[in-house]
Amino acid sequence: MIENKRKFFTGAGLMAIFVAVLILVFSPVFGGQNGLDYLDNLYNSISKGSAYYIPKLREEAQKFNGDTVTVSLKMANDTQAEETARLFRNGGAEVEQTNSQLNISGDLGMILANCLADADAMYENDGTKVSGKYGYGERVVLYNWWKASKELEKALKKQKHFKEAEVVSLVLNKAIETAYNYYQIEPQRISDKIWVVLFSLVFYVVYTMWYGFAFMFMFEGWGMKLEH
């Protein structure tokens, strides 16, 4: 039994508008995308511009020029080991492969410089430069760098080369992972989309409150009230 029809139907009207807007948000009316995909891509493109650390990482890597490291890395399988060997050889390292294991000896600064060059090309969405350099897919190249860097970091820590392990970790987290995650996303400045960003934030707050008030009016219309 509805106790207060005015409140109940006000809440029902608010809920109907909420549902209508929800359907609109999930419809492909934003350049062929729905609202969530559009905003997700927008915020990714804005954040890409603020996640570019490669120039500073190059400066850090240069400190290790002439620092020779000798490590054994265990890859996932023989194919990955063979593909990864190309990465280190391109950085001037000597590599011996035994099945899925790589025995590597080389200049850490040169190895990291080569890795950062690949990450930079991927960050600039120039995947063909990376795939052409090694003869296989650019995403696989970055994944192999990621896997090899994790193994390299662990190997260096076991040898108590903690400074070397730290710079490898920085390159892994701030260059390889960001380049992989942001690949094929075009960067944008927030100033170019400031009104869209502000509208989306205000809309989120208002839309959430709208939902809450719709339920509150409907329940109060039914005669349900919160009491302390």
Coordinates of N, CA and C in Angstrom, one line a residue:
M1 N 0.8 -1.2 0.0 CA 0.0 0.0 0.0 C 0.9 1.2 0.0
I2 N 0.6 2.2 -1.0 CA 1.4 3.4 -1.0 C 0.9 4.4 0.0
E3 N 1.7 4.9 0.8 CA 1.3 5.8 1.9 C 1.3 7.2 1.4
N4 N 2.4 7.6 0.6 CA 2.5 8.9 0.1 C 2.8 8.8 -1.4
K5 N 1.7 9.0 -2.2 CA 1.8 8.8 -3.7 C 2.7 9.8 -4.3
R6 N 2.7 11.0 -3.8 CA 3.5 12.1 -4.4 C 5.0 11.7 -4.3
K7 N 5.5 11.3 -3.1 CA 6.9 10.9 -2.9 C 7.2 9.6 -3.7
F8 N 6.3 8.7 -3.7 CA 6.5 7.4 -4.4 C 6.7 7.6 -5.9
F9 N 5.8 8.4 -6.5 CA 5.9 8.6 -8.0 C 7.0 9.6 -8.4
T10 N 7.4 10.4 -7.4 CA 8.6 11.3 -7.7 C 9.8 10.4 -7.7
G11 N 9.9 9.4 -6.8 CA 11.0 8.5 -6.8 C 11.0 7.6 -8.0
A12 N 9.8 7.1 -8.4 CA 9.7 6.3 -9.6 C 10.1 7.0 -10.8
G13 N 9.8 8.3 -10.9 CA 10.1 9.1 -12.1 C 11.7 9.3 -12.1
L14 N 12.2 9.6 -11.0 CA 13.7 9.7 -10.9 C 14.4 8.4 -11.3
M15 N 13.8 7.3 -10.9 CA 14.4 6.0 -11.3 C 14.3 5.7 -12.8
A16 N 13.2 6.1 -13.3 CA 12.9 5.9 -14.8 C 14.0 6.7 -15.6
I17 N 14.2 8.0 -15.1 CA 15.2 8.8 -15.8 C 16.6 8.2 -15.6
F18 N 16.9 7.7 -14.4 CA 18.2 7.0 -14.2 C 18.4 5.9 -15.1
V19 N 17.4 5.0 -15.3 CA 17.5 3.9 -16.2 C 17.7 4.3 -17.7
A20 N 16.9 5.4 -18.0 CA 17.0 5.9 -19.4 C 18.4 6.4 -19.7
V21 N 19.0 7.1 -18.8 CA 20.4 7.6 -18.9 C 21.4 6.5 -18.9
L22 N 21.1 5.4 -18.1 CA 22.0 4.3 -18.1 C 22.0 3.6 -19.4
I23 N 20.9 3.4 -20.0 CA 20.8 2.8 -21.4 C 21.6 3.6 -22.4
L24 N 21.4 5.0 -22.3 CA 22.1 5.9 -23.2 C 23.7 5.7 -23.0
V25 N 24.1 5.6 -21.7 CA 25.5 5.5 -21.5 C 26.1 4.2 -22.1
F26 N 25.3 3.2 -22.1 CA 25.8 1.9 -22.6 C 25.5 1.7 -24.1
S27 N 25.0 2.8 -24.7 CA 24.8 2.7 -26.2 C 26.0 3.3 -26.9
P28 N 26.2 2.7 -28.1 CA 27.4 3.2 -28.9 C 27.2 4.5 -29.6
V29 N 26.9 5.6 -28.8 CA 26.6 6.9 -29.4 C 27.7 7.9 -29.3
F30 N 28.9 7.4 -28.8 CA 30.0 8.3 -28.6 C 31.1 7.9 -29.7
G31 N 30.8 8.3 -30.9 CA 31.8 7.9 -32.0 C 31.9 6.4 -32.1
G32 N 30.8 5.7 -32.0 CA 30.8 4.2 -32.1 C 31.2 3.5 -30.8
Q33 N 31.4 4.3 -29.7 CA 31.7 3.7 -28.4 C 30.6 4.0 -27.5
N34 N 30.5 3.2 -26.4 CA 29.6 3.5 -25.4 C 30.3 4.5 -24.4
G35 N 29.5 5.1 -23.5 CA 30.1 6.1 -22.6 C 31.3 5.7 -21.8
L36 N 31.2 4.5 -21.3 CA 32.3 4.0 -20.4 C 33.5 3.7 -21.2
D37 N 33.4 3.2 -22.4 CA 34.6 3.0 -23.2 C 35.2 4.3 -23.7
Y38 N 34.4 5.3 -24.0 CA 34.9 6.6 -24.4 C 35.6 7.2 -23.3
L39 N 35.1 7.2 -22.0 CA 35.8 7.9 -20.9 C 37.0 7.1 -20.5
D40 N 37.0 5.8 -20.6 CA 38.1 5.0 -20.3 C 39.3 5.3 -21.2
N41 N 39.0 5.4 -22.5 CA 40.0 5.7 -23.5 C 40.5 7.1 -23.3
L42 N 39.6 8.0 -23.0 CA 40.0 9.4 -22.7 C 41.0 9.6 -21.6
Y43 N 40.6 8.9 -20.4 CA 41.5 9.0 -19.3 C 42.8 8.3 -19.5
N44 N 42.8 7.2 -20.3 CA 44.0 6.5 -20.6 C 44.9 7.4 -21.5
S45 N 44.3 8.1 -22.4 CA 45.1 9.0 -23.3 C 45.7 10.2 -22.5
I46 N 44.9 10.7 -21.6 CA 45.4 11.8 -20.7 C 46.5 11.4 -19.8
S47 N 46.4 10.2 -19.2 CA 47.4 9.7 -18.3 C 48.7 9.3 -19.0
K48 N 48.6 8.9 -20.3 CA 49.8 8.5 -21.0 C 50.8 9.6 -21.0
G49 N 50.4 10.9 -21.2 CA 51.3 12.0 -21.2 C 52.1 12.2 -20.0
S50 N 51.5 11.8 -18.8 CA 52.2 12.0 -17.5 C 53.0 10.8 -17.1
A51 N 53.0 9.7 -17.9 CA 53.7 8.5 -17.5 C 54.9 8.2 -18.3
Y52 N 55.5 9.2 -18.9 CA 56.7 9.1 -19.8 C 57.9 9.4 -19.0
Y53 N 58.6 8.3 -18.5 CA 59.8 8.4 -17.7 C 61.1 8.0 -18.4
I54 N 61.0 7.7 -19.7 CA 62.1 7.1 -20.4 C 63.4 8.0 -20.4
P55 N 63.2 9.3 -20.7 CA 64.4 10.2 -20.6 C 65.2 10.1 -19.3
K56 N 64.5 10.1 -18.2 CA 65.2 10.1 -16.9 C 65.8 8.7 -16.7
L57 N 65.1 7.6 -17.2 CA 65.6 6.3 -17.1 C 66.9 6.1 -17.9
R58 N 66.9 6.8 -19.0 CA 68.2 6.7 -19.8 C 69.4 7.3 -19.0
E59 N 69.1 8.4 -18.3 CA 70.2 9.0 -17.5 C 70.6 8.0 -16.4
E60 N 69.7 7.3 -15.8 CA 70.0 6.3 -14.8 C 70.8 5.1 -15.4
A61 N 70.4 4.7 -16.6 CA 71.0 3.5 -17.2 C 72.4 3.8 -17.6
Q62 N 72.7 5.1 -18.0 CA 74.0 5.5 -18.4 C 75.1 5.4 -17.3
K63 N 74.6 5.4 -16.1 CA 75.5 5.3 -14.9 C 76.1 3.9 -14.9
F64 N 75.5 3.0 -15.6 CA 76.0 1.6 -15.5 C 76.7 1.2 -16.8
N65 N 77.1 2.2 -17.7 CA 77.9 1.9 -18.8 C 79.3 1.4 -18.4
G66 N 79.7 0.3 -18.9 CA 81.0 -0.3 -18.5 C 80.8 -1.3 -17.4
D67 N 79.6 -1.4 -16.8 CA 79.4 -2.3 -15.7 C 79.0 -3.7 -16.3
T68 N 79.9 -4.6 -16.3 CA 79.6 -6.0 -16.9 C 78.9 -6.9 -15.9
V69 N 77.8 -7.5 -16.4 CA 77.1 -8.5 -15.6 C 77.1 -9.8 -16.3
T70 N 77.2 -10.9 -15.5 CA 77.1 -12.2 -16.0 C 76.0 -13.0 -15.2
V71 N 75.0 -13.4 -15.9 CA 73.9 -14.0 -15.3 C 73.3 -15.2 -16.1
S72 N 72.5 -16.0 -15.4 CA 71.8 -17.1 -16.1 C 70.3 -16.8 -15.9
L73 N 69.6 -16.8 -17.0 CA 68.2 -16.5 -16.9 C 67.4 -17.7 -17.4
K74 N 66.3 -18.1 -16.7 CA 65.5 -19.2 -17.0 C 64.2 -18.6 -17.7
M75 N 64.0 -18.9 -18.9 CA 62.8 -18.4 -19.6 C 61.7 -19.5 -19.6
A76 N 60.5 -19.1 -20.1 CA 59.4 -20.0 -20.0 C 59.6 -21.3 -20.9
N77 N 60.2 -21.1 -22.1 CA 60.4 -22.3 -23.0 C 61.5 -21.9 -24.0
D78 N 61.8 -22.9 -24.8 CA 62.9 -22.7 -25.8 C 62.7 -21.6 -26.7
T79 N 61.5 -21.5 -27.2 CA 61.1 -20.4 -28.1 C 61.3 -19.0 -27.5
Q80 N 60.8 -18.8 -26.3 CA 61.0 -17.5 -25.7 C 62.5 -17.3 -25.4
A81 N 63.2 -18.3 -25.1 CA 64.7 -18.1 -24.8 C 65.4 -17.6 -26.1
E82 N 65.0 -18.3 -27.2 CA 65.7 -17.9 -28.5 C 65.3 -16.5 -28.9
E83 N 64.0 -16.1 -28.7 CA 63.6 -14.7 -29.0 C 64.2 -13.7 -28.1
T84 N 64.4 -14.1 -26.8 CA 65.0 -13.1 -25.9 C 66.5 -13.0 -26.1
A85 N 67.1 -14.0 -26.5 CA 68.5 -13.9 -26.8 C 68.8 -12.8 -27.8
R86 N 67.9 -12.6 -28.8 CA 68.1 -11.6 -29.8 C 68.1 -10.2 -29.1
L87 N 67.3 -10.0 -28.1 CA 67.2 -8.7 -27.4 C 68.6 -8.4 -26.8
F88 N 69.2 -9.3 -26.1 CA 70.4 -9.1 -25.4 C 71.6 -8.9 -26.4
R89 N 71.6 -9.8 -27.4 CA 72.6 -9.6 -28.4 C 72.6 -8.3 -29.1
N90 N 71.4 -7.7 -29.3 CA 71.3 -6.4 -29.9 C 71.8 -5.3 -29.0
G91 N 71.9 -5.7 -27.7 CA 72.5 -4.7 -26.8 C 73.9 -5.0 -26.5
G92 N 74.6 -5.8 -27.4 CA 76.0 -6.0 -27.3 C 76.4 -7.1 -26.4
A93 N 75.5 -7.9 -25.8 CA 75.8 -8.9 -24.9 C 76.1 -10.2 -25.6
E94 N 77.0 -11.0 -24.9 CA 77.2 -12.4 -25.4 C 76.2 -13.3 -24.8
V95 N 75.6 -14.2 -25.6 CA 74.5 -15.0 -25.1 C 74.7 -16.5 -25.5
E96 N 74.6 -17.4 -24.6 CA 74.6 -18.8 -24.9 C 73.3 -19.4 -24.4
Q97 N 72.6 -20.1 -25.4 CA 71.3 -20.7 -25.0 C 71.4 -22.2 -24.9
T98 N 70.9 -22.7 -23.8 CA 70.8 -24.1 -23.5 C 69.3 -24.4 -23.2
N99 N 68.6 -24.9 -24.2 CA 67.1 -25.1 -24.1 C 66.5 -23.7 -23.7
S100 N 65.9 -23.7 -22.5 CA 65.2 -22.5 -22.1 C 66.0 -21.6 -21.2
Q101 N 67.3 -21.9 -21.1 CA 68.2 -21.1 -20.2 C 69.1 -20.3 -21.0
L102 N 69.3 -19.0 -20.6 CA 70.2 -18.1 -21.3 C 71.4 -17.8 -20.3
N103 N 72.6 -17.9 -20.8 CA 73.8 -17.5 -20.1 C 74.2 -16.2 -20.7
I104 N 74.2 -15.1 -20.0 CA 74.4 -13.8 -20.6 C 75.5 -13.1 -19.9
S105 N 76.4 -12.4 -20.7 CA 77.5 -11.6 -20.2 C 77.5 -10.4 -21.1
G106 N 77.4 -9.2 -20.4 CA 77.4 -8.0 -21.2 C 77.4 -6.7 -20.4
D107 N 77.5 -5.6 -21.0 CA 77.5 -4.3 -20.4 C 76.0 -3.9 -20.0
L108 N 75.8 -3.8 -18.7 CA 74.4 -3.5 -18.3 C 73.9 -2.2 -18.9
G109 N 74.7 -1.2 -18.9 CA 74.2 0.1 -19.5 C 73.8 -0.1 -20.9
M110 N 74.5 -0.8 -21.7 CA 74.2 -1.0 -23.1 C 72.9 -1.9 -23.3
I111 N 72.8 -2.9 -22.4 CA 71.6 -3.7 -22.4 C 70.3 -2.9 -22.1
L112 N 70.4 -2.1 -21.1 CA 69.3 -1.2 -20.7 C 69.0 -0.2 -21.7
A113 N 70.0 0.4 -22.4 CA 69.8 1.4 -23.4 C 69.0 0.8 -24.6
N114 N 69.3 -0.5 -25.0 CA 68.6 -1.1 -26.0 C 67.2 -1.4 -25.6
C115 N 67.0 -1.8 -24.4 CA 65.6 -2.1 -23.9 C 64.8 -0.8 -23.9
L116 N 65.4 0.3 -23.4 CA 64.7 1.6 -23.4 C 64.4 2.1 -24.8
A117 N 65.3 1.8 -25.8 CA 65.0 2.2 -27.2 C 63.7 1.5 -27.7
D118 N 63.6 0.2 -27.3 CA 62.4 -0.5 -27.7 C 61.2 0.0 -27.0
A119 N 61.3 0.2 -25.7 CA 60.1 0.7 -25.0 C 59.7 2.1 -25.5
D120 N 60.7 3.0 -25.8 CA 60.4 4.3 -26.4 C 59.6 4.2 -27.7
A121 N 60.1 3.3 -28.6 CA 59.4 3.2 -29.8 C 58.0 2.7 -29.6
M122 N 57.8 1.8 -28.7 CA 56.4 1.3 -28.4 C 55.6 2.4 -27.8
Y123 N 56.2 3.2 -26.9 CA 55.4 4.3 -26.3 C 55.0 5.3 -27.4
E124 N 55.8 5.5 -28.4 CA 55.4 6.4 -29.5 C 54.6 5.6 -30.6
N125 N 54.1 4.4 -30.2 CA 53.2 3.6 -31.1 C 53.9 3.2 -32.4
D126 N 55.2 3.1 -32.4 CA 56.0 2.7 -33.6 C 56.3 1.2 -33.4
G127 N 55.3 0.4 -33.5 CA 55.5 -1.0 -33.3 C 56.3 -1.7 -34.4
T128 N 56.2 -1.2 -35.6 CA 56.9 -1.8 -36.8 C 58.4 -1.6 -36.6
K129 N 58.8 -0.6 -36.0 CA 60.3 -0.4 -35.7 C 60.8 -1.5 -34.8
V130 N 60.0 -1.9 -33.8 CA 60.4 -3.0 -32.9 C 60.3 -4.3 -33.5
S131 N 59.2 -4.6 -34.2 CA 59.0 -5.9 -34.8 C 60.0 -6.2 -35.9
G132 N 60.3 -5.1 -36.7 CA 61.3 -5.2 -37.8 C 62.7 -5.4 -37.2
K133 N 63.0 -4.9 -36.1 CA 64.3 -5.1 -35.5 C 64.6 -6.5 -35.1
Y134 N 63.6 -7.2 -34.6 CA 63.8 -8.6 -34.1 C 63.2 -9.7 -34.9
G135 N 62.3 -9.3 -35.8 CA 61.7 -10.3 -36.7 C 60.5 -11.1 -36.1
Y136 N 59.9 -10.5 -35.0 CA 58.6 -11.0 -34.5 C 57.8 -9.9 -33.9
G137 N 56.6 -10.2 -33.4 CA 55.6 -9.2 -33.0 C 56.1 -8.3 -31.9
E138 N 55.8 -7.0 -32.0 CA 56.3 -6.0 -31.1 C 55.8 -6.2 -29.6
R139 N 54.5 -6.7 -29.5 CA 54.0 -7.0 -28.1 C 54.8 -8.1 -27.5
V140 N 55.1 -9.1 -28.3 CA 55.9 -10.2 -27.8 C 57.3 -9.8 -27.4
V141 N 57.8 -8.9 -28.1 CA 59.2 -8.3 -27.8 C 59.1 -7.7 -26.4
L142 N 58.1 -6.8 -26.1 CA 58.0 -6.2 -24.8 C 57.7 -7.2 -23.7
Y143 N 56.9 -8.2 -24.0 CA 56.6 -9.2 -23.0 C 57.9 -10.0 -22.7
N144 N 58.7 -10.3 -23.7 CA 60.0 -10.9 -23.4 C 61.0 -10.1 -22.6
W145 N 61.0 -8.8 -22.9 CA 61.8 -7.9 -22.1 C 61.3 -7.9 -20.7
W146 N 60.0 -7.9 -20.5 CA 59.4 -7.9 -19.1 C 59.8 -9.2 -18.4
K147 N 59.7 -10.3 -19.0 CA 60.1 -11.6 -18.4 C 61.5 -11.7 -18.1
A148 N 62.4 -11.2 -19.1 CA 63.8 -11.3 -18.9 C 64.3 -10.3 -17.8
S149 N 63.6 -9.2 -17.7 CA 64.0 -8.2 -16.7 C 63.7 -8.6 -15.3
K150 N 62.6 -9.3 -15.2 CA 62.2 -9.9 -13.9 C 63.3 -10.9 -13.5
E151 N 63.7 -11.8 -14.4 CA 64.7 -12.8 -14.1 C 66.0 -12.2 -13.9
L152 N 66.3 -11.1 -14.6 CA 67.6 -10.4 -14.5 C 67.7 -9.7 -13.1
E153 N 66.6 -9.1 -12.7 CA 66.6 -8.5 -11.4 C 66.8 -9.5 -10.2
K154 N 66.2 -10.6 -10.3 CA 66.3 -11.7 -9.3 C 67.8 -12.2 -9.3
A155 N 68.3 -12.4 -10.5 CA 69.7 -12.9 -10.6 C 70.7 -11.9 -10.0
L156 N 70.5 -10.6 -10.2 CA 71.4 -9.6 -9.7 C 71.3 -9.5 -8.2
K157 N 70.1 -9.7 -7.7 CA 69.9 -9.6 -6.2 C 70.6 -10.8 -5.5
K158 N 70.6 -12.0 -6.2 CA 71.3 -13.1 -5.6 C 72.8 -12.9 -5.6
Q159 N 73.3 -12.2 -6.6 CA 74.7 -11.8 -6.6 C 75.0 -10.6 -5.7
K160 N 74.0 -10.1 -5.0 CA 74.2 -8.9 -4.1 C 74.6 -7.7 -4.9
H161 N 74.2 -7.6 -6.2 CA 74.4 -6.4 -7.0 C 73.0 -5.6 -6.9
F162 N 72.8 -5.0 -5.7 CA 71.5 -4.4 -5.5 C 71.3 -3.1 -6.3
K163 N 72.3 -2.3 -6.5 CA 72.1 -1.1 -7.3 C 71.8 -1.4 -8.7
E164 N 72.4 -2.5 -9.3 CA 72.1 -2.9 -10.6 C 70.7 -3.5 -10.7
A165 N 70.3 -4.2 -9.7 CA 68.9 -4.8 -9.6 C 67.9 -3.7 -9.5
E166 N 68.2 -2.6 -8.8 CA 67.3 -1.5 -8.7 C 67.0 -0.8 -10.0
V167 N 68.1 -0.5 -10.8 CA 67.9 0.2 -12.0 C 67.1 -0.7 -13.0
V168 N 67.3 -2.0 -13.0 CA 66.6 -3.0 -13.8 C 65.1 -2.9 -13.4
S169 N 64.8 -2.9 -12.1 CA 63.4 -2.8 -11.6 C 62.8 -1.5 -12.1
L170 N 63.5 -0.4 -12.1 CA 62.9 0.9 -12.5 C 62.6 0.8 -14.0
V171 N 63.4 0.3 -14.8 CA 63.2 0.1 -16.2 C 62.0 -0.8 -16.5
L172 N 61.9 -1.9 -15.7 CA 60.8 -2.8 -15.8 C 59.5 -2.1 -15.6
N173 N 59.4 -1.4 -14.4 CA 58.1 -0.9 -14.0 C 57.7 0.4 -14.7
K174 N 58.7 1.3 -15.0 CA 58.4 2.6 -15.5 C 58.6 2.7 -17.0
A175 N 59.2 1.7 -17.7 CA 59.4 1.8 -19.1 C 58.7 0.7 -19.8
I176 N 59.1 -0.6 -19.5 CA 58.5 -1.7 -20.2 C 57.0 -1.9 -20.0
E177 N 56.6 -1.8 -18.7 CA 55.2 -2.0 -18.4 C 54.3 -0.9 -18.9
T178 N 54.8 0.4 -18.8 CA 54.0 1.5 -19.3 C 53.9 1.5 -20.8
A179 N 55.0 1.2 -21.4 CA 55.0 1.2 -22.9 C 54.1 0.1 -23.4
Y180 N 54.1 -1.1 -22.8 CA 53.1 -2.1 -23.2 C 51.7 -1.7 -23.0
N181 N 51.4 -1.2 -21.8 CA 50.0 -0.8 -21.4 C 49.5 0.3 -22.3
Y182 N 50.3 1.2 -22.7 CA 49.9 2.4 -23.4 C 50.1 2.3 -24.9
Y183 N 50.5 1.1 -25.4 CA 50.7 1.0 -26.8 C 49.4 1.2 -27.6
Q184 N 49.5 1.9 -28.7 CA 48.5 2.3 -29.6 C 47.4 3.2 -29.0
I185 N 47.7 3.8 -27.8 CA 46.9 4.9 -27.3 C 47.5 6.2 -27.6
E186 N 46.7 7.1 -28.2 CA 47.2 8.4 -28.6 C 47.2 9.4 -27.4
P187 N 48.3 10.0 -27.0 CA 48.3 10.9 -25.8 C 47.5 12.2 -26.1
Q188 N 46.8 12.7 -25.0 CA 46.2 14.0 -25.1 C 46.5 14.8 -23.8
R189 N 46.4 16.1 -24.0 CA 46.6 17.0 -22.8 C 45.3 17.2 -22.2
I190 N 45.2 17.2 -20.8 CA 44.0 17.4 -20.1 C 43.4 18.7 -20.5
S191 N 44.2 19.7 -20.8 CA 43.7 21.1 -21.1 C 42.8 21.0 -22.4
D192 N 43.1 20.1 -23.3 CA 42.3 20.0 -24.5 C 40.9 19.4 -24.3
K193 N 40.8 18.7 -23.2 CA 39.5 18.0 -22.9 C 39.0 18.4 -21.5
I194 N 39.4 19.6 -21.0 CA 39.1 19.9 -19.7 C 37.6 19.9 -19.4
W195 N 36.8 20.4 -20.3 CA 35.3 20.5 -20.1 C 34.7 19.1 -20.1
V196 N 35.2 18.2 -20.9 CA 34.7 16.8 -20.9 C 35.0 16.1 -19.5
V197 N 36.3 16.4 -19.1 CA 36.7 15.8 -17.8 C 35.9 16.3 -16.7
L198 N 35.7 17.6 -16.6 CA 34.9 18.2 -15.5 C 33.4 17.7 -15.6
F199 N 32.9 17.7 -16.8 CA 31.5 17.2 -16.9 C 31.4 15.8 -16.4
S200 N 32.3 14.9 -16.8 CA 32.3 13.5 -16.4 C 32.3 13.3 -14.8
L201 N 33.2 14.2 -14.2 CA 33.3 14.1 -12.7 C 32.0 14.6 -12.1
V202 N 31.5 15.7 -12.5 CA 30.2 16.2 -11.9 C 29.1 15.3 -12.2
F203 N 29.0 14.7 -13.4 CA 28.0 13.8 -13.8 C 28.0 12.6 -12.9
Y204 N 29.2 12.0 -12.6 CA 29.3 10.9 -11.7 C 28.7 11.1 -10.3
V205 N 29.0 12.3 -9.8 CA 28.5 12.6 -8.4 C 27.0 12.8 -8.5
V206 N 26.5 13.6 -9.4 CA 25.1 13.8 -9.5 C 24.3 12.6 -9.8
Y207 N 24.8 11.8 -10.7 CA 24.1 10.5 -11.1 C 24.0 9.5 -9.9
T208 N 25.1 9.5 -9.1 CA 25.1 8.6 -8.0 C 24.0 9.1 -7.0
M209 N 24.0 10.4 -6.7 CA 23.0 10.9 -5.8 C 21.6 10.8 -6.3
W210 N 21.5 10.9 -7.6 CA 20.1 10.8 -8.2 C 19.6 9.4 -7.9
Y211 N 20.4 8.4 -8.1 CA 20.0 7.0 -7.8 C 19.6 6.8 -6.3
G212 N 20.3 7.5 -5.4 CA 20.0 7.4 -4.0 C 18.7 8.0 -3.6
F213 N 18.5 9.2 -4.2 CA 17.3 10.0 -3.9 C 16.0 9.2 -4.5
A214 N 16.2 8.6 -5.6 CA 15.1 7.9 -6.2 C 14.6 6.8 -5.3
F215 N 15.6 6.0 -4.8 CA 15.2 4.9 -3.8 C 14.6 5.5 -2.5
M216 N 15.2 6.6 -2.0 CA 14.7 7.2 -0.8 C 13.3 7.6 -0.9
F217 N 12.9 8.3 -2.0 CA 11.6 8.8 -2.2 C 10.6 7.6 -2.4
M218 N 11.0 6.6 -3.1 CA 10.1 5.4 -3.3 C 9.9 4.7 -2.0
F219 N 10.9 4.5 -1.2 CA 10.7 3.8 0.1 C 9.8 4.7 1.1
E220 N 10.1 6.0 1.1 CA 9.3 6.9 1.9 C 7.8 6.9 1.5
G221 N 7.7 6.8 0.1 CA 6.3 6.8 -0.4 C 5.6 5.5 0.0
W222 N 6.3 4.4 0.2 CA 5.7 3.2 0.7 C 5.5 3.2 2.2
G223 N 6.0 4.3 2.9 CA 5.8 4.4 4.3 C 7.0 3.9 5.1
M224 N 8.1 3.5 4.5 CA 9.3 3.1 5.2 C 10.2 4.2 5.5
K225 N 10.6 4.3 6.7 CA 11.5 5.4 7.2 C 12.6 4.8 8.1
L226 N 13.8 5.5 8.0 CA 14.9 5.2 8.9 C 14.7 5.9 10.2
E227 N 14.8 5.2 11.2 CA 14.7 5.8 12.6 C 15.9 5.4 13.4
H228 N 16.4 6.4 14.2 CA 17.5 6.2 15.1 C 17.1 5.6 16.4

